[in-house]
Coordinates of C-alpha atoms in Angstrom, one line a residue:
X1 CA 4.9 -88.5 -1.6
X2 CA 7.4 -87.8 -4.3
X3 CA 10.9 -86.3 -4.8
X4 CA 12.0 -84.0 -7.6
X5 CA 15.5 -82.9 -8.8
X6 CA 15.6 -79.9 -11.1
X7 CA 18.0 -77.4 -12.5
X8 CA 16.9 -73.7 -12.7
X9 CA 19.1 -71.1 -14.4
X10 CA 19.7 -67.8 -12.6
X11 CA 16.9 -65.4 -13.0
X12 CA 14.1 -68.0 -13.1
X13 CA 11.0 -66.8 -11.4
X14 CA 8.3 -69.2 -10.2
X15 CA 5.3 -66.8 -9.5
X16 CA 2.9 -67.1 -6.7
X17 CA 1.4 -70.6 -6.5
X18 CA 0.1 -73.2 -4.0
X19 CA 0.8 -76.9 -3.6
X20 CA -1.5 -79.4 -2.0
X21 CA 1.5 -81.2 -0.6
X22 CA 4.0 -79.9 1.9
X23 CA 7.4 -79.2 0.5
X24 CA 11.0 -79.2 1.6
X25 CA 13.1 -77.2 -0.9
X26 CA 16.9 -77.5 -0.8
X27 CA 19.3 -75.8 -3.2
X28 CA 22.4 -78.0 -3.2
X29 CA 24.2 -75.1 -4.9
X30 CA 23.3 -71.5 -5.5
X31 CA 20.9 -69.1 -3.7
X32 CA 17.2 -68.8 -3.9
X33 CA 14.6 -66.4 -2.5
X34 CA 11.2 -67.7 -1.3
X35 CA 8.4 -65.2 -0.7
X36 CA 5.2 -65.8 1.3
X37 CA 2.7 -63.5 2.7
X38 CA 4.8 -63.3 5.9
X39 CA 7.9 -62.1 4.2
X40 CA 11.0 -63.2 2.3
X41 CA 13.4 -66.0 3.1
X42 CA 16.9 -66.1 1.5
X43 CA 18.0 -69.7 1.1
X44 CA 21.7 -70.1 0.7
X45 CA 23.6 -73.4 0.6
X46 CA 23.4 -75.4 3.9
X47 CA 19.8 -74.2 4.4
X48 CA 16.4 -75.3 3.1
X49 CA 12.9 -73.9 3.3
X50 CA 9.9 -75.7 4.6
X51 CA 6.4 -74.9 3.2
X52 CA 3.3 -76.5 4.7
X53 CA 0.4 -77.5 2.4
X54 CA -1.6 -74.6 1.0
X55 CA 1.0 -71.8 1.6
X56 CA 1.1 -69.3 -1.3
X57 CA 4.7 -68.7 -2.3
X58 CA 7.0 -67.6 -5.1
X59 CA 10.6 -68.6 -5.7
X60 CA 13.3 -66.6 -7.4
X61 CA 16.6 -68.1 -8.4
X62 CA 19.4 -65.7 -7.6
X63 CA 22.0 -68.0 -9.1
X64 CA 22.0 -71.2 -11.1
X65 CA 20.1 -73.7 -8.8
X66 CA 20.3 -77.4 -8.4
X67 CA 16.9 -77.9 -6.6
X68 CA 16.0 -80.9 -4.5
X69 CA 12.4 -81.1 -3.3
X70 CA 10.7 -83.5 -1.0
X71 CA 6.9 -83.5 -1.5
X72 CA 4.8 -84.8 1.4
X73 CA 1.1 -85.4 1.2
X74 CA -1.1 -83.8 3.8
X75 CA -2.3 -87.1 5.2
X76 CA 1.3 -88.3 5.7
X77 CA 2.3 -85.1 7.4
X78 CA -0.8 -85.2 9.7
X79 CA 0.2 -88.6 11.0
X80 CA 3.8 -87.6 11.8
X81 CA 4.6 -86.9 15.5
X82 CA 6.3 -83.6 14.6
X83 CA 3.3 -82.3 12.6
X84 CA 2.2 -79.6 15.2
X85 CA 5.6 -77.9 14.9
X86 CA 5.4 -77.9 11.1
X87 CA 2.3 -75.8 10.5
X88 CA 4.1 -72.7 9.4
X89 CA 6.8 -71.9 6.8
X90 CA 10.4 -71.4 7.9
X91 CA 14.0 -71.9 6.9
X92 CA 16.1 -74.7 8.4
X93 CA 19.8 -75.2 8.9
X94 CA 20.7 -78.3 7.0
X95 CA 22.9 -80.2 9.5
X96 CA 24.8 -83.4 8.7
X97 CA 21.9 -85.8 9.4
X98 CA 19.3 -83.8 7.4
X99 CA 21.8 -83.4 4.6
X100 CA 22.6 -87.1 4.4
X101 CA 18.8 -87.9 4.6
X102 CA 18.1 -85.7 1.6
X103 CA 21.1 -87.2 -0.2
X104 CA 19.8 -90.7 0.4
X105 CA 16.4 -89.9 -1.1
X106 CA 18.1 -88.9 -4.3
X107 CA 20.5 -91.8 -4.6
X108 CA 20.7 -92.9 -8.3
X109 CA 18.3 -95.6 -9.1
X110 CA 16.0 -94.9 -6.1
X111 CA 12.6 -93.5 -6.7
X112 CA 9.3 -93.3 -4.8
X113 CA 7.4 -95.6 -7.1
X114 CA 9.9 -98.5 -6.9
X115 CA 11.0 -98.0 -3.3
X116 CA 8.0 -96.3 -1.5
X117 CA 8.8 -97.6 2.0
X118 CA 12.4 -96.4 1.9
X119 CA 11.5 -93.0 0.7
X120 CA 8.7 -92.8 3.3
X121 CA 11.2 -93.6 6.1
X122 CA 13.7 -91.0 4.8
X123 CA 10.9 -88.4 4.7
X124 CA 9.8 -89.3 8.3
X125 CA 13.3 -88.8 9.5
X126 CA 13.7 -85.5 7.7
X127 CA 10.5 -84.2 9.3
X128 CA 11.9 -84.9 12.8
X129 CA 15.1 -83.0 11.8
X130 CA 13.0 -80.1 10.5
X131 CA 11.2 -79.7 13.8
X132 CA 14.5 -79.2 15.6
X133 CA 16.5 -77.0 13.2
X134 CA 14.5 -73.9 12.5
X135 CA 16.8 -70.9 11.6
X136 CA 15.3 -67.5 11.3
X137 CA 18.5 -65.7 10.4
X138 CA 17.7 -65.3 6.7
X139 CA 14.1 -64.3 7.1
X140 CA 13.0 -60.7 6.2
X141 CA 9.6 -60.2 7.9
X142 CA 7.6 -57.6 5.9
X143 CA 5.4 -55.0 7.7
X144 CA 1.7 -54.9 6.8
X145 CA 1.2 -51.2 7.2
X146 CA 1.4 -49.5 3.7
X147 CA 3.7 -46.8 4.9
X148 CA 6.1 -49.1 6.6
X149 CA 5.9 -51.4 3.6
X150 CA 7.0 -48.6 1.3
X151 CA 10.0 -47.9 3.5
X152 CA 10.9 -51.6 3.5
X153 CA 10.6 -51.8 -0.3
X154 CA 12.9 -48.8 -0.7
X155 CA 15.5 -50.4 1.4
X156 CA 15.2 -53.8 -0.3
X157 CA 15.6 -52.2 -3.7
X158 CA 18.8 -50.6 -2.5
X159 CA 20.2 -52.0 0.7
X160 CA 23.2 -49.7 0.6
X161 CA 20.9 -46.7 0.7
X162 CA 22.0 -44.7 3.8
X163 CA 19.3 -42.1 3.7
X164 CA 18.2 -40.9 7.2
X165 CA 15.0 -42.4 8.6
X166 CA 13.3 -39.0 8.4
X167 CA 13.8 -38.8 4.6
X168 CA 12.6 -42.4 4.1
X169 CA 9.5 -41.9 6.3
X170 CA 8.7 -38.6 4.5
X171 CA 8.9 -40.4 1.1
X172 CA 6.5 -43.0 2.5
X173 CA 4.1 -40.4 3.8
X174 CA 4.8 -40.9 7.5
X175 CA 6.8 -39.5 10.3
X176 CA 10.0 -41.1 11.5
X177 CA 8.3 -41.7 14.9
X178 CA 5.5 -43.7 13.1
X179 CA 8.0 -45.8 11.2
X180 CA 10.0 -46.4 14.4
X181 CA 6.9 -47.7 16.1
X182 CA 5.6 -49.8 13.2
X183 CA 8.6 -51.9 12.5
X184 CA 9.0 -53.6 15.9
X185 CA 5.2 -53.9 16.1
X186 CA 4.9 -55.7 12.8
X187 CA 8.2 -57.4 12.2
X188 CA 9.6 -58.0 15.8
X189 CA 12.7 -56.1 14.6
X190 CA 13.6 -52.4 15.2
X191 CA 14.0 -50.4 12.1
X192 CA 17.7 -50.3 12.6
X193 CA 17.8 -54.1 13.0
X194 CA 15.6 -54.6 10.0
X195 CA 17.8 -52.4 7.8
X196 CA 20.9 -54.2 9.0
X197 CA 19.4 -57.5 8.2
X198 CA 18.5 -56.3 4.7
X199 CA 22.1 -55.4 4.1
X200 CA 23.3 -58.8 5.3
X201 CA 20.7 -60.6 3.2
X202 CA 22.0 -58.7 0.1
X203 CA 25.5 -59.8 1.1
X204 CA 24.4 -63.4 1.4
X205 CA 23.0 -63.2 -2.1
X206 CA 26.2 -61.9 -3.6
X207 CA 28.4 -64.3 -1.7
X208 CA 26.4 -67.2 -3.0
X209 CA 27.2 -66.2 -6.5
X210 CA 30.9 -65.9 -5.6
X211 CA 31.8 -63.0 -8.0
X212 CA 32.7 -60.2 -5.6
X213 CA 35.4 -59.9 -3.0
X214 CA 34.5 -59.4 0.7
X215 CA 36.2 -56.0 0.7
X216 CA 34.3 -54.8 -2.4
X217 CA 31.0 -56.1 -0.9
X218 CA 31.6 -54.3 2.4
X219 CA 32.1 -51.1 0.5
X220 CA 29.2 -51.6 -1.8
X221 CA 26.8 -52.1 1.1
X222 CA 27.9 -49.0 3.0
X223 CA 29.9 -50.6 5.8
X224 CA 32.8 -48.5 7.2
X225 CA 35.3 -51.3 7.1
X226 CA 35.6 -55.0 6.4
X227 CA 35.8 -55.6 10.1
X228 CA 32.5 -53.8 10.6
X229 CA 30.9 -55.9 7.9
X230 CA 32.3 -59.1 9.3
X231 CA 31.0 -58.3 12.7
X232 CA 27.5 -57.5 11.5
X233 CA 27.5 -60.6 9.3
X234 CA 28.5 -62.9 12.1
X235 CA 25.8 -61.5 14.4
X236 CA 23.1 -62.5 12.0
X237 CA 24.5 -65.5 10.2
X238 CA 26.6 -67.0 13.0
X239 CA 29.5 -67.3 10.6
X240 CA 31.9 -65.0 8.8
X241 CA 31.5 -64.0 5.1
X242 CA 34.6 -66.1 4.4
X243 CA 33.1 -69.1 6.0
X244 CA 29.9 -68.7 3.9
X245 CA 31.9 -68.4 0.7
X246 CA 33.7 -71.7 1.7
X247 CA 30.4 -73.4 2.3
X248 CA 29.0 -72.2 -1.0
X249 CA 32.1 -73.7 -2.7
X250 CA 31.9 -77.1 -1.0
X251 CA 28.1 -77.7 -0.7
X252 CA 27.1 -79.8 -3.6
X253 CA 24.8 -82.8 -4.0

């Protein structure tokens, strides 16, 4: 087991790679994006991403990141009572107890070589919290079908794109009916829900950087009003854009 604290400047890309250990990645400030074969997770402050051993993944820093990582050997994870619930990757909401557990692991002067038992106990507690706090709100599941994937890529490249489904489907070499069928079958979201989530994820990325007003952002993403944007944002993130901006300003290890 080990812990790592690193700073990554905005724009840093950690290409596809695999770790033998499980990882809990937490950005104490800034926003990162984690990509696995299942899809993309946006990880703003107050959330963390869990990666079991052997999961191929890439990490993109969408802002300057203060990264905190807990690295858990496979054998330690296998012995933990919560292990069966930690076999897949997911994002977690970092509640008060999990946050303080992570903070305690990175207390100045404390490291895994000098205080192995204390670090082990903190990791054991963190694993219990992970098993309870899964949060799929910032997950963008990606369809496997090549035609649906092309439509998804078009939207992700420009979330404000308001082209009709018929045009997007035609560009991808499919019918609107086919795309309408494929998205819920392969992502568990309707096309409309998936597109809305893509816009909200784009908003989370911008809000994490703190350089755009909510009014400007609502307009840039194609929402008819700030109220409509706020409603859509709350439906997915369970908080308003203003509340997320406040968290981004106050979350800091």
